[in-house]
PDB file of C-alpha atoms and ligand atoms in Angstrom:
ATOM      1  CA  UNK A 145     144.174  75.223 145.807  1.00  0.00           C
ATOM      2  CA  UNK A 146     141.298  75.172 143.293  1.00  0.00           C
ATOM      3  CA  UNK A 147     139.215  77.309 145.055  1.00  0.00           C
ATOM      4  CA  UNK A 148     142.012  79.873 145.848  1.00  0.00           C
ATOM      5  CA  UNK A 149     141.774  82.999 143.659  1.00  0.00           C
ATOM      6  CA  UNK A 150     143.282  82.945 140.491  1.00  0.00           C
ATOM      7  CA  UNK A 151     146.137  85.447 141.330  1.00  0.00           C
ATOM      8  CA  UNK A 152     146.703  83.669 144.545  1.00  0.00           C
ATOM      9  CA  UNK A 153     146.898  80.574 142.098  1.00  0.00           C
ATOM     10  CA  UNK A 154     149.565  82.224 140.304  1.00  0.00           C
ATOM     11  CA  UNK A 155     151.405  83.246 143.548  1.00  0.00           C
ATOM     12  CA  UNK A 156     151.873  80.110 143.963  1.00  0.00           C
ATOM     13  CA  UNK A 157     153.021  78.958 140.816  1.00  0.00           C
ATOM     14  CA  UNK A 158     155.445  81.226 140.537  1.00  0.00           C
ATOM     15  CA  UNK A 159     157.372  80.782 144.061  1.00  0.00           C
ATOM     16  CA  UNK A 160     156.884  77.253 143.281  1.00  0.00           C
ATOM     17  CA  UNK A 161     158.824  77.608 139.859  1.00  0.00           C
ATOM     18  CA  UNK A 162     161.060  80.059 141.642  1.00  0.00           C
ATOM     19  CA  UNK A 163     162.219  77.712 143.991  1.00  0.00           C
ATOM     20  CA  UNK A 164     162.591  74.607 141.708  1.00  0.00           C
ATOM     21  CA  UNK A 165     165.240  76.898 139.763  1.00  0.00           C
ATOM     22  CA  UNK A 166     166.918  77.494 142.755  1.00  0.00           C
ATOM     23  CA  UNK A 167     167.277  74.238 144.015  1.00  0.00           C
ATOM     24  CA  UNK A 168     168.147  72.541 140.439  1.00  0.00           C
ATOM     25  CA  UNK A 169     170.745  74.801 139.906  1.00  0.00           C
ATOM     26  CA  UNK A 170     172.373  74.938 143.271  1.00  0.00           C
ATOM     27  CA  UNK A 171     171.309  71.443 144.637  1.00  0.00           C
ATOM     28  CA  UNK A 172     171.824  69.523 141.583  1.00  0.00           C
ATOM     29  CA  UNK A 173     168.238  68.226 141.790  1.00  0.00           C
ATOM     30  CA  UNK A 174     165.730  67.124 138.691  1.00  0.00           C
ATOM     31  CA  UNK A 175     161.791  67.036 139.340  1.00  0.00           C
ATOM     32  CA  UNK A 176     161.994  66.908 142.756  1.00  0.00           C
ATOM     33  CA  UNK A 177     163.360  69.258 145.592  1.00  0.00           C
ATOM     34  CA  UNK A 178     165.929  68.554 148.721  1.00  0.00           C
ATOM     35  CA  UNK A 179     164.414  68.733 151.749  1.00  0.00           C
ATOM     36  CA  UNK A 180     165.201  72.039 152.754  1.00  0.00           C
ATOM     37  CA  UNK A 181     164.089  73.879 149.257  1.00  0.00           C
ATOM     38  CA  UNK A 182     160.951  71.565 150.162  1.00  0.00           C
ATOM     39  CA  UNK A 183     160.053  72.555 153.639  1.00  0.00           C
ATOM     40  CA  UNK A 184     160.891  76.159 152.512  1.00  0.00           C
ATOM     41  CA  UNK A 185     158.040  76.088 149.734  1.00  0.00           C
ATOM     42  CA  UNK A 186     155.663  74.700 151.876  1.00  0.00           C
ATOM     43  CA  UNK A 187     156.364  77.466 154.187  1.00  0.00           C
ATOM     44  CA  UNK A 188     156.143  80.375 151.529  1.00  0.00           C
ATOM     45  CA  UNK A 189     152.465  78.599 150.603  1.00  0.00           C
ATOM     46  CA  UNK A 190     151.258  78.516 153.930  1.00  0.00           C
ATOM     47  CA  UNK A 191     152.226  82.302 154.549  1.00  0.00           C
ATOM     48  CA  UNK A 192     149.972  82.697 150.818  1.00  0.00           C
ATOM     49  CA  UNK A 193     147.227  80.617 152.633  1.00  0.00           C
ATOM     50  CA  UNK A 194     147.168  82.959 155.554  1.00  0.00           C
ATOM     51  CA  UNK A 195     148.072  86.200 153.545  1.00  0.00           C
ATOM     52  CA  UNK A 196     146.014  89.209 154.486  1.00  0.00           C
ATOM     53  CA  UNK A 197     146.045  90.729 151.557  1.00  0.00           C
ATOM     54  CA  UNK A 198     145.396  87.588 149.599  1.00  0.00           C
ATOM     55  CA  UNK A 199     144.291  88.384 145.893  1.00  0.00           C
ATOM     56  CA  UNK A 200     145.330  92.310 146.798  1.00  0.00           C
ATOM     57  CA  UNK A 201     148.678  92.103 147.985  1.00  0.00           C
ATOM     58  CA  UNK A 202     151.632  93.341 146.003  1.00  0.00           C
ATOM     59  CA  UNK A 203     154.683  90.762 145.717  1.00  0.00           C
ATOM     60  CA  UNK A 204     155.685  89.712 149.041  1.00  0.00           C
ATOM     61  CA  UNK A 205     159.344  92.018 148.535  1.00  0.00           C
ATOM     62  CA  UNK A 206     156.983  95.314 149.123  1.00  0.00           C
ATOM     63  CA  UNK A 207     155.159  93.718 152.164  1.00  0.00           C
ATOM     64  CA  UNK A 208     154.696  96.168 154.901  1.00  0.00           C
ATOM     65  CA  UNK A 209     154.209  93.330 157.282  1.00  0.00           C
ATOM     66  CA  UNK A 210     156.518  90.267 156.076  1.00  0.00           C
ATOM     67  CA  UNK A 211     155.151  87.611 157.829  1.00  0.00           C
ATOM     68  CA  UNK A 212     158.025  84.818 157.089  1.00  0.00           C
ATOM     69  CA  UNK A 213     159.943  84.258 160.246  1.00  0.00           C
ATOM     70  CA  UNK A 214     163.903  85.704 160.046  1.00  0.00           C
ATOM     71  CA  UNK A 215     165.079  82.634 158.653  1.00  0.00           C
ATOM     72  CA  UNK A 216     162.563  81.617 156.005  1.00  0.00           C
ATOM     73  CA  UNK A 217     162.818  85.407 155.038  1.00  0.00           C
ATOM     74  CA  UNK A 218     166.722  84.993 154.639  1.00  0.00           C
ATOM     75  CA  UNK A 219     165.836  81.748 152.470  1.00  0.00           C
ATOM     76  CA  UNK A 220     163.699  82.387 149.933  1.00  0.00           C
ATOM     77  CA  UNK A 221     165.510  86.286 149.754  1.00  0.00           C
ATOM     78  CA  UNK A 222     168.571  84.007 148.365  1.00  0.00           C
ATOM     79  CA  UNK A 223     165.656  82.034 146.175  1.00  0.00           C
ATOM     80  CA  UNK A 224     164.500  85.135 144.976  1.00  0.00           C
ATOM     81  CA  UNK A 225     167.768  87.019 144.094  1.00  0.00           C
ATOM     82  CA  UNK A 226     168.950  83.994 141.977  1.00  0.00           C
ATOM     83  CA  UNK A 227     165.826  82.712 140.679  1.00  0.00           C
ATOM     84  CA  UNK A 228     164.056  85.979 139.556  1.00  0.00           C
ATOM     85  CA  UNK A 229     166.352  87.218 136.609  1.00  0.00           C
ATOM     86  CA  UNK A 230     166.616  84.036 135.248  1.00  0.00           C
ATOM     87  CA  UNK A 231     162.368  83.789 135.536  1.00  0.00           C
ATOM     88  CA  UNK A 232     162.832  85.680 132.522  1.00  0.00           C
ATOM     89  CA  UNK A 233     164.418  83.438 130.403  1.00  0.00           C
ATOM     90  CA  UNK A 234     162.740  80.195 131.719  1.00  0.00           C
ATOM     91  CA  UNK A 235     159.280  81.408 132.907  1.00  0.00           C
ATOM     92  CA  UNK A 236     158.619  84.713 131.033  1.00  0.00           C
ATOM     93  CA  UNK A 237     154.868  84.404 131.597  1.00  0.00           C
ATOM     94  CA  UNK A 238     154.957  84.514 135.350  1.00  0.00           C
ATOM     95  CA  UNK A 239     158.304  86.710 135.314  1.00  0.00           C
ATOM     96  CA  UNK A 240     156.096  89.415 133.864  1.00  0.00           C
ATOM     97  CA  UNK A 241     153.636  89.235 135.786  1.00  0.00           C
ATOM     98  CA  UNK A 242     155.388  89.274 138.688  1.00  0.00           C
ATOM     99  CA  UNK A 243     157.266  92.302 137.536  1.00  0.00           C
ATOM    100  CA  UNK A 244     153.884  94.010 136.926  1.00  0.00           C
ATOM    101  CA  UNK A 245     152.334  92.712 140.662  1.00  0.00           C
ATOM    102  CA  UNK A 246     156.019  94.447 142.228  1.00  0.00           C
ATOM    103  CA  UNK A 247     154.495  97.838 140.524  1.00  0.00           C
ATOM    104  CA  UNK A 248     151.361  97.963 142.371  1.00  0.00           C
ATOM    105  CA  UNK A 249     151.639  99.727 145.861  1.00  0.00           C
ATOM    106  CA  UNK A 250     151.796  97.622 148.905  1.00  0.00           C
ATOM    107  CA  UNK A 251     147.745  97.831 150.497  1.00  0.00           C
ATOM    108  CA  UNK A 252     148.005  99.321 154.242  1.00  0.00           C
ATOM    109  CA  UNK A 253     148.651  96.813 157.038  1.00  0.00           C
ATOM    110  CA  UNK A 254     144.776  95.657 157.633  1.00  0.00           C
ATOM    111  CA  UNK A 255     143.987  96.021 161.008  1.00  0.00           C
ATOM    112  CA  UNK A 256     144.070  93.055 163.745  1.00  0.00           C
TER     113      UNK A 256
HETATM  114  S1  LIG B  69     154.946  88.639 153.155  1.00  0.00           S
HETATM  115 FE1  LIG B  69     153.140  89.971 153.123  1.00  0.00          FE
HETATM  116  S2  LIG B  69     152.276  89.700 151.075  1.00  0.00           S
HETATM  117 FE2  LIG B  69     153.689  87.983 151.427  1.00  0.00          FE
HETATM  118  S3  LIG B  69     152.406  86.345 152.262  1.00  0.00           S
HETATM  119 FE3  LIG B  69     153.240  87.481 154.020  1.00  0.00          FE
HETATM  120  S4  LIG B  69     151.687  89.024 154.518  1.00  0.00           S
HETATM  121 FE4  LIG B  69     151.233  88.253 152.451  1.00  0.00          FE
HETATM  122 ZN1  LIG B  70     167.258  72.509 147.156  1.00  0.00          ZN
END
């Protein structure tokens, strides 16, 4: 991850802080995840790893192309509609910036 760009560094930080809210909350967990809130954050960073858009992209809400598969998508949607009002309290930082990332237009679909 050290050589990713810094706002691709960020991306993940804050899905990775997104989803530990969820799954403490919900799951009852501490510093680690469950399995499932596991598996789904290594999904979310391997879609960042192959992202497109990569240091360009907008959040992953205003994607043209969405690239999780139905079910991941239908995950971290739940993750995301719990976790990100409550960024704001415990993650202001990165809930900000987010926001401010969600403002920026989504680029075009690059070509394949
Ligand atoms: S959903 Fe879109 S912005 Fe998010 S990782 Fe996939 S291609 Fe990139
Ligand atoms: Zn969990």
């Amino acid at each position: 991850m050290a050589d990713r760009h810094p706002r691709m560094r960020r991306e993940e930080k804050t899905v990775a802080a997104m989803v530990h809210l969820y799954c403490h909350d919900k799951h009852g967990t501490k510093a680690a995840l469950c399995a499932d809130c596991s598996a789904l954050l290594d999904y979310a960073r391997a879609r960042l790893a192959h992202c497109p858009y990569q240091e360009r992209k907008s959040t992953c809400a205003k994607c043209p192309i969405h690239c999780y598969k139905p079910e991941m998508r239908d995950r971290v949607r739940a993750v995301m509609r719990y976790a990100g009002p409550r960024m704001l309290l415990r993650h202001p930082l990165l809930a900000v910036l987010h926001l401010i990332d969600g403002w920026k237009k989504a680029p075009p679909a690059p070509r394949r």
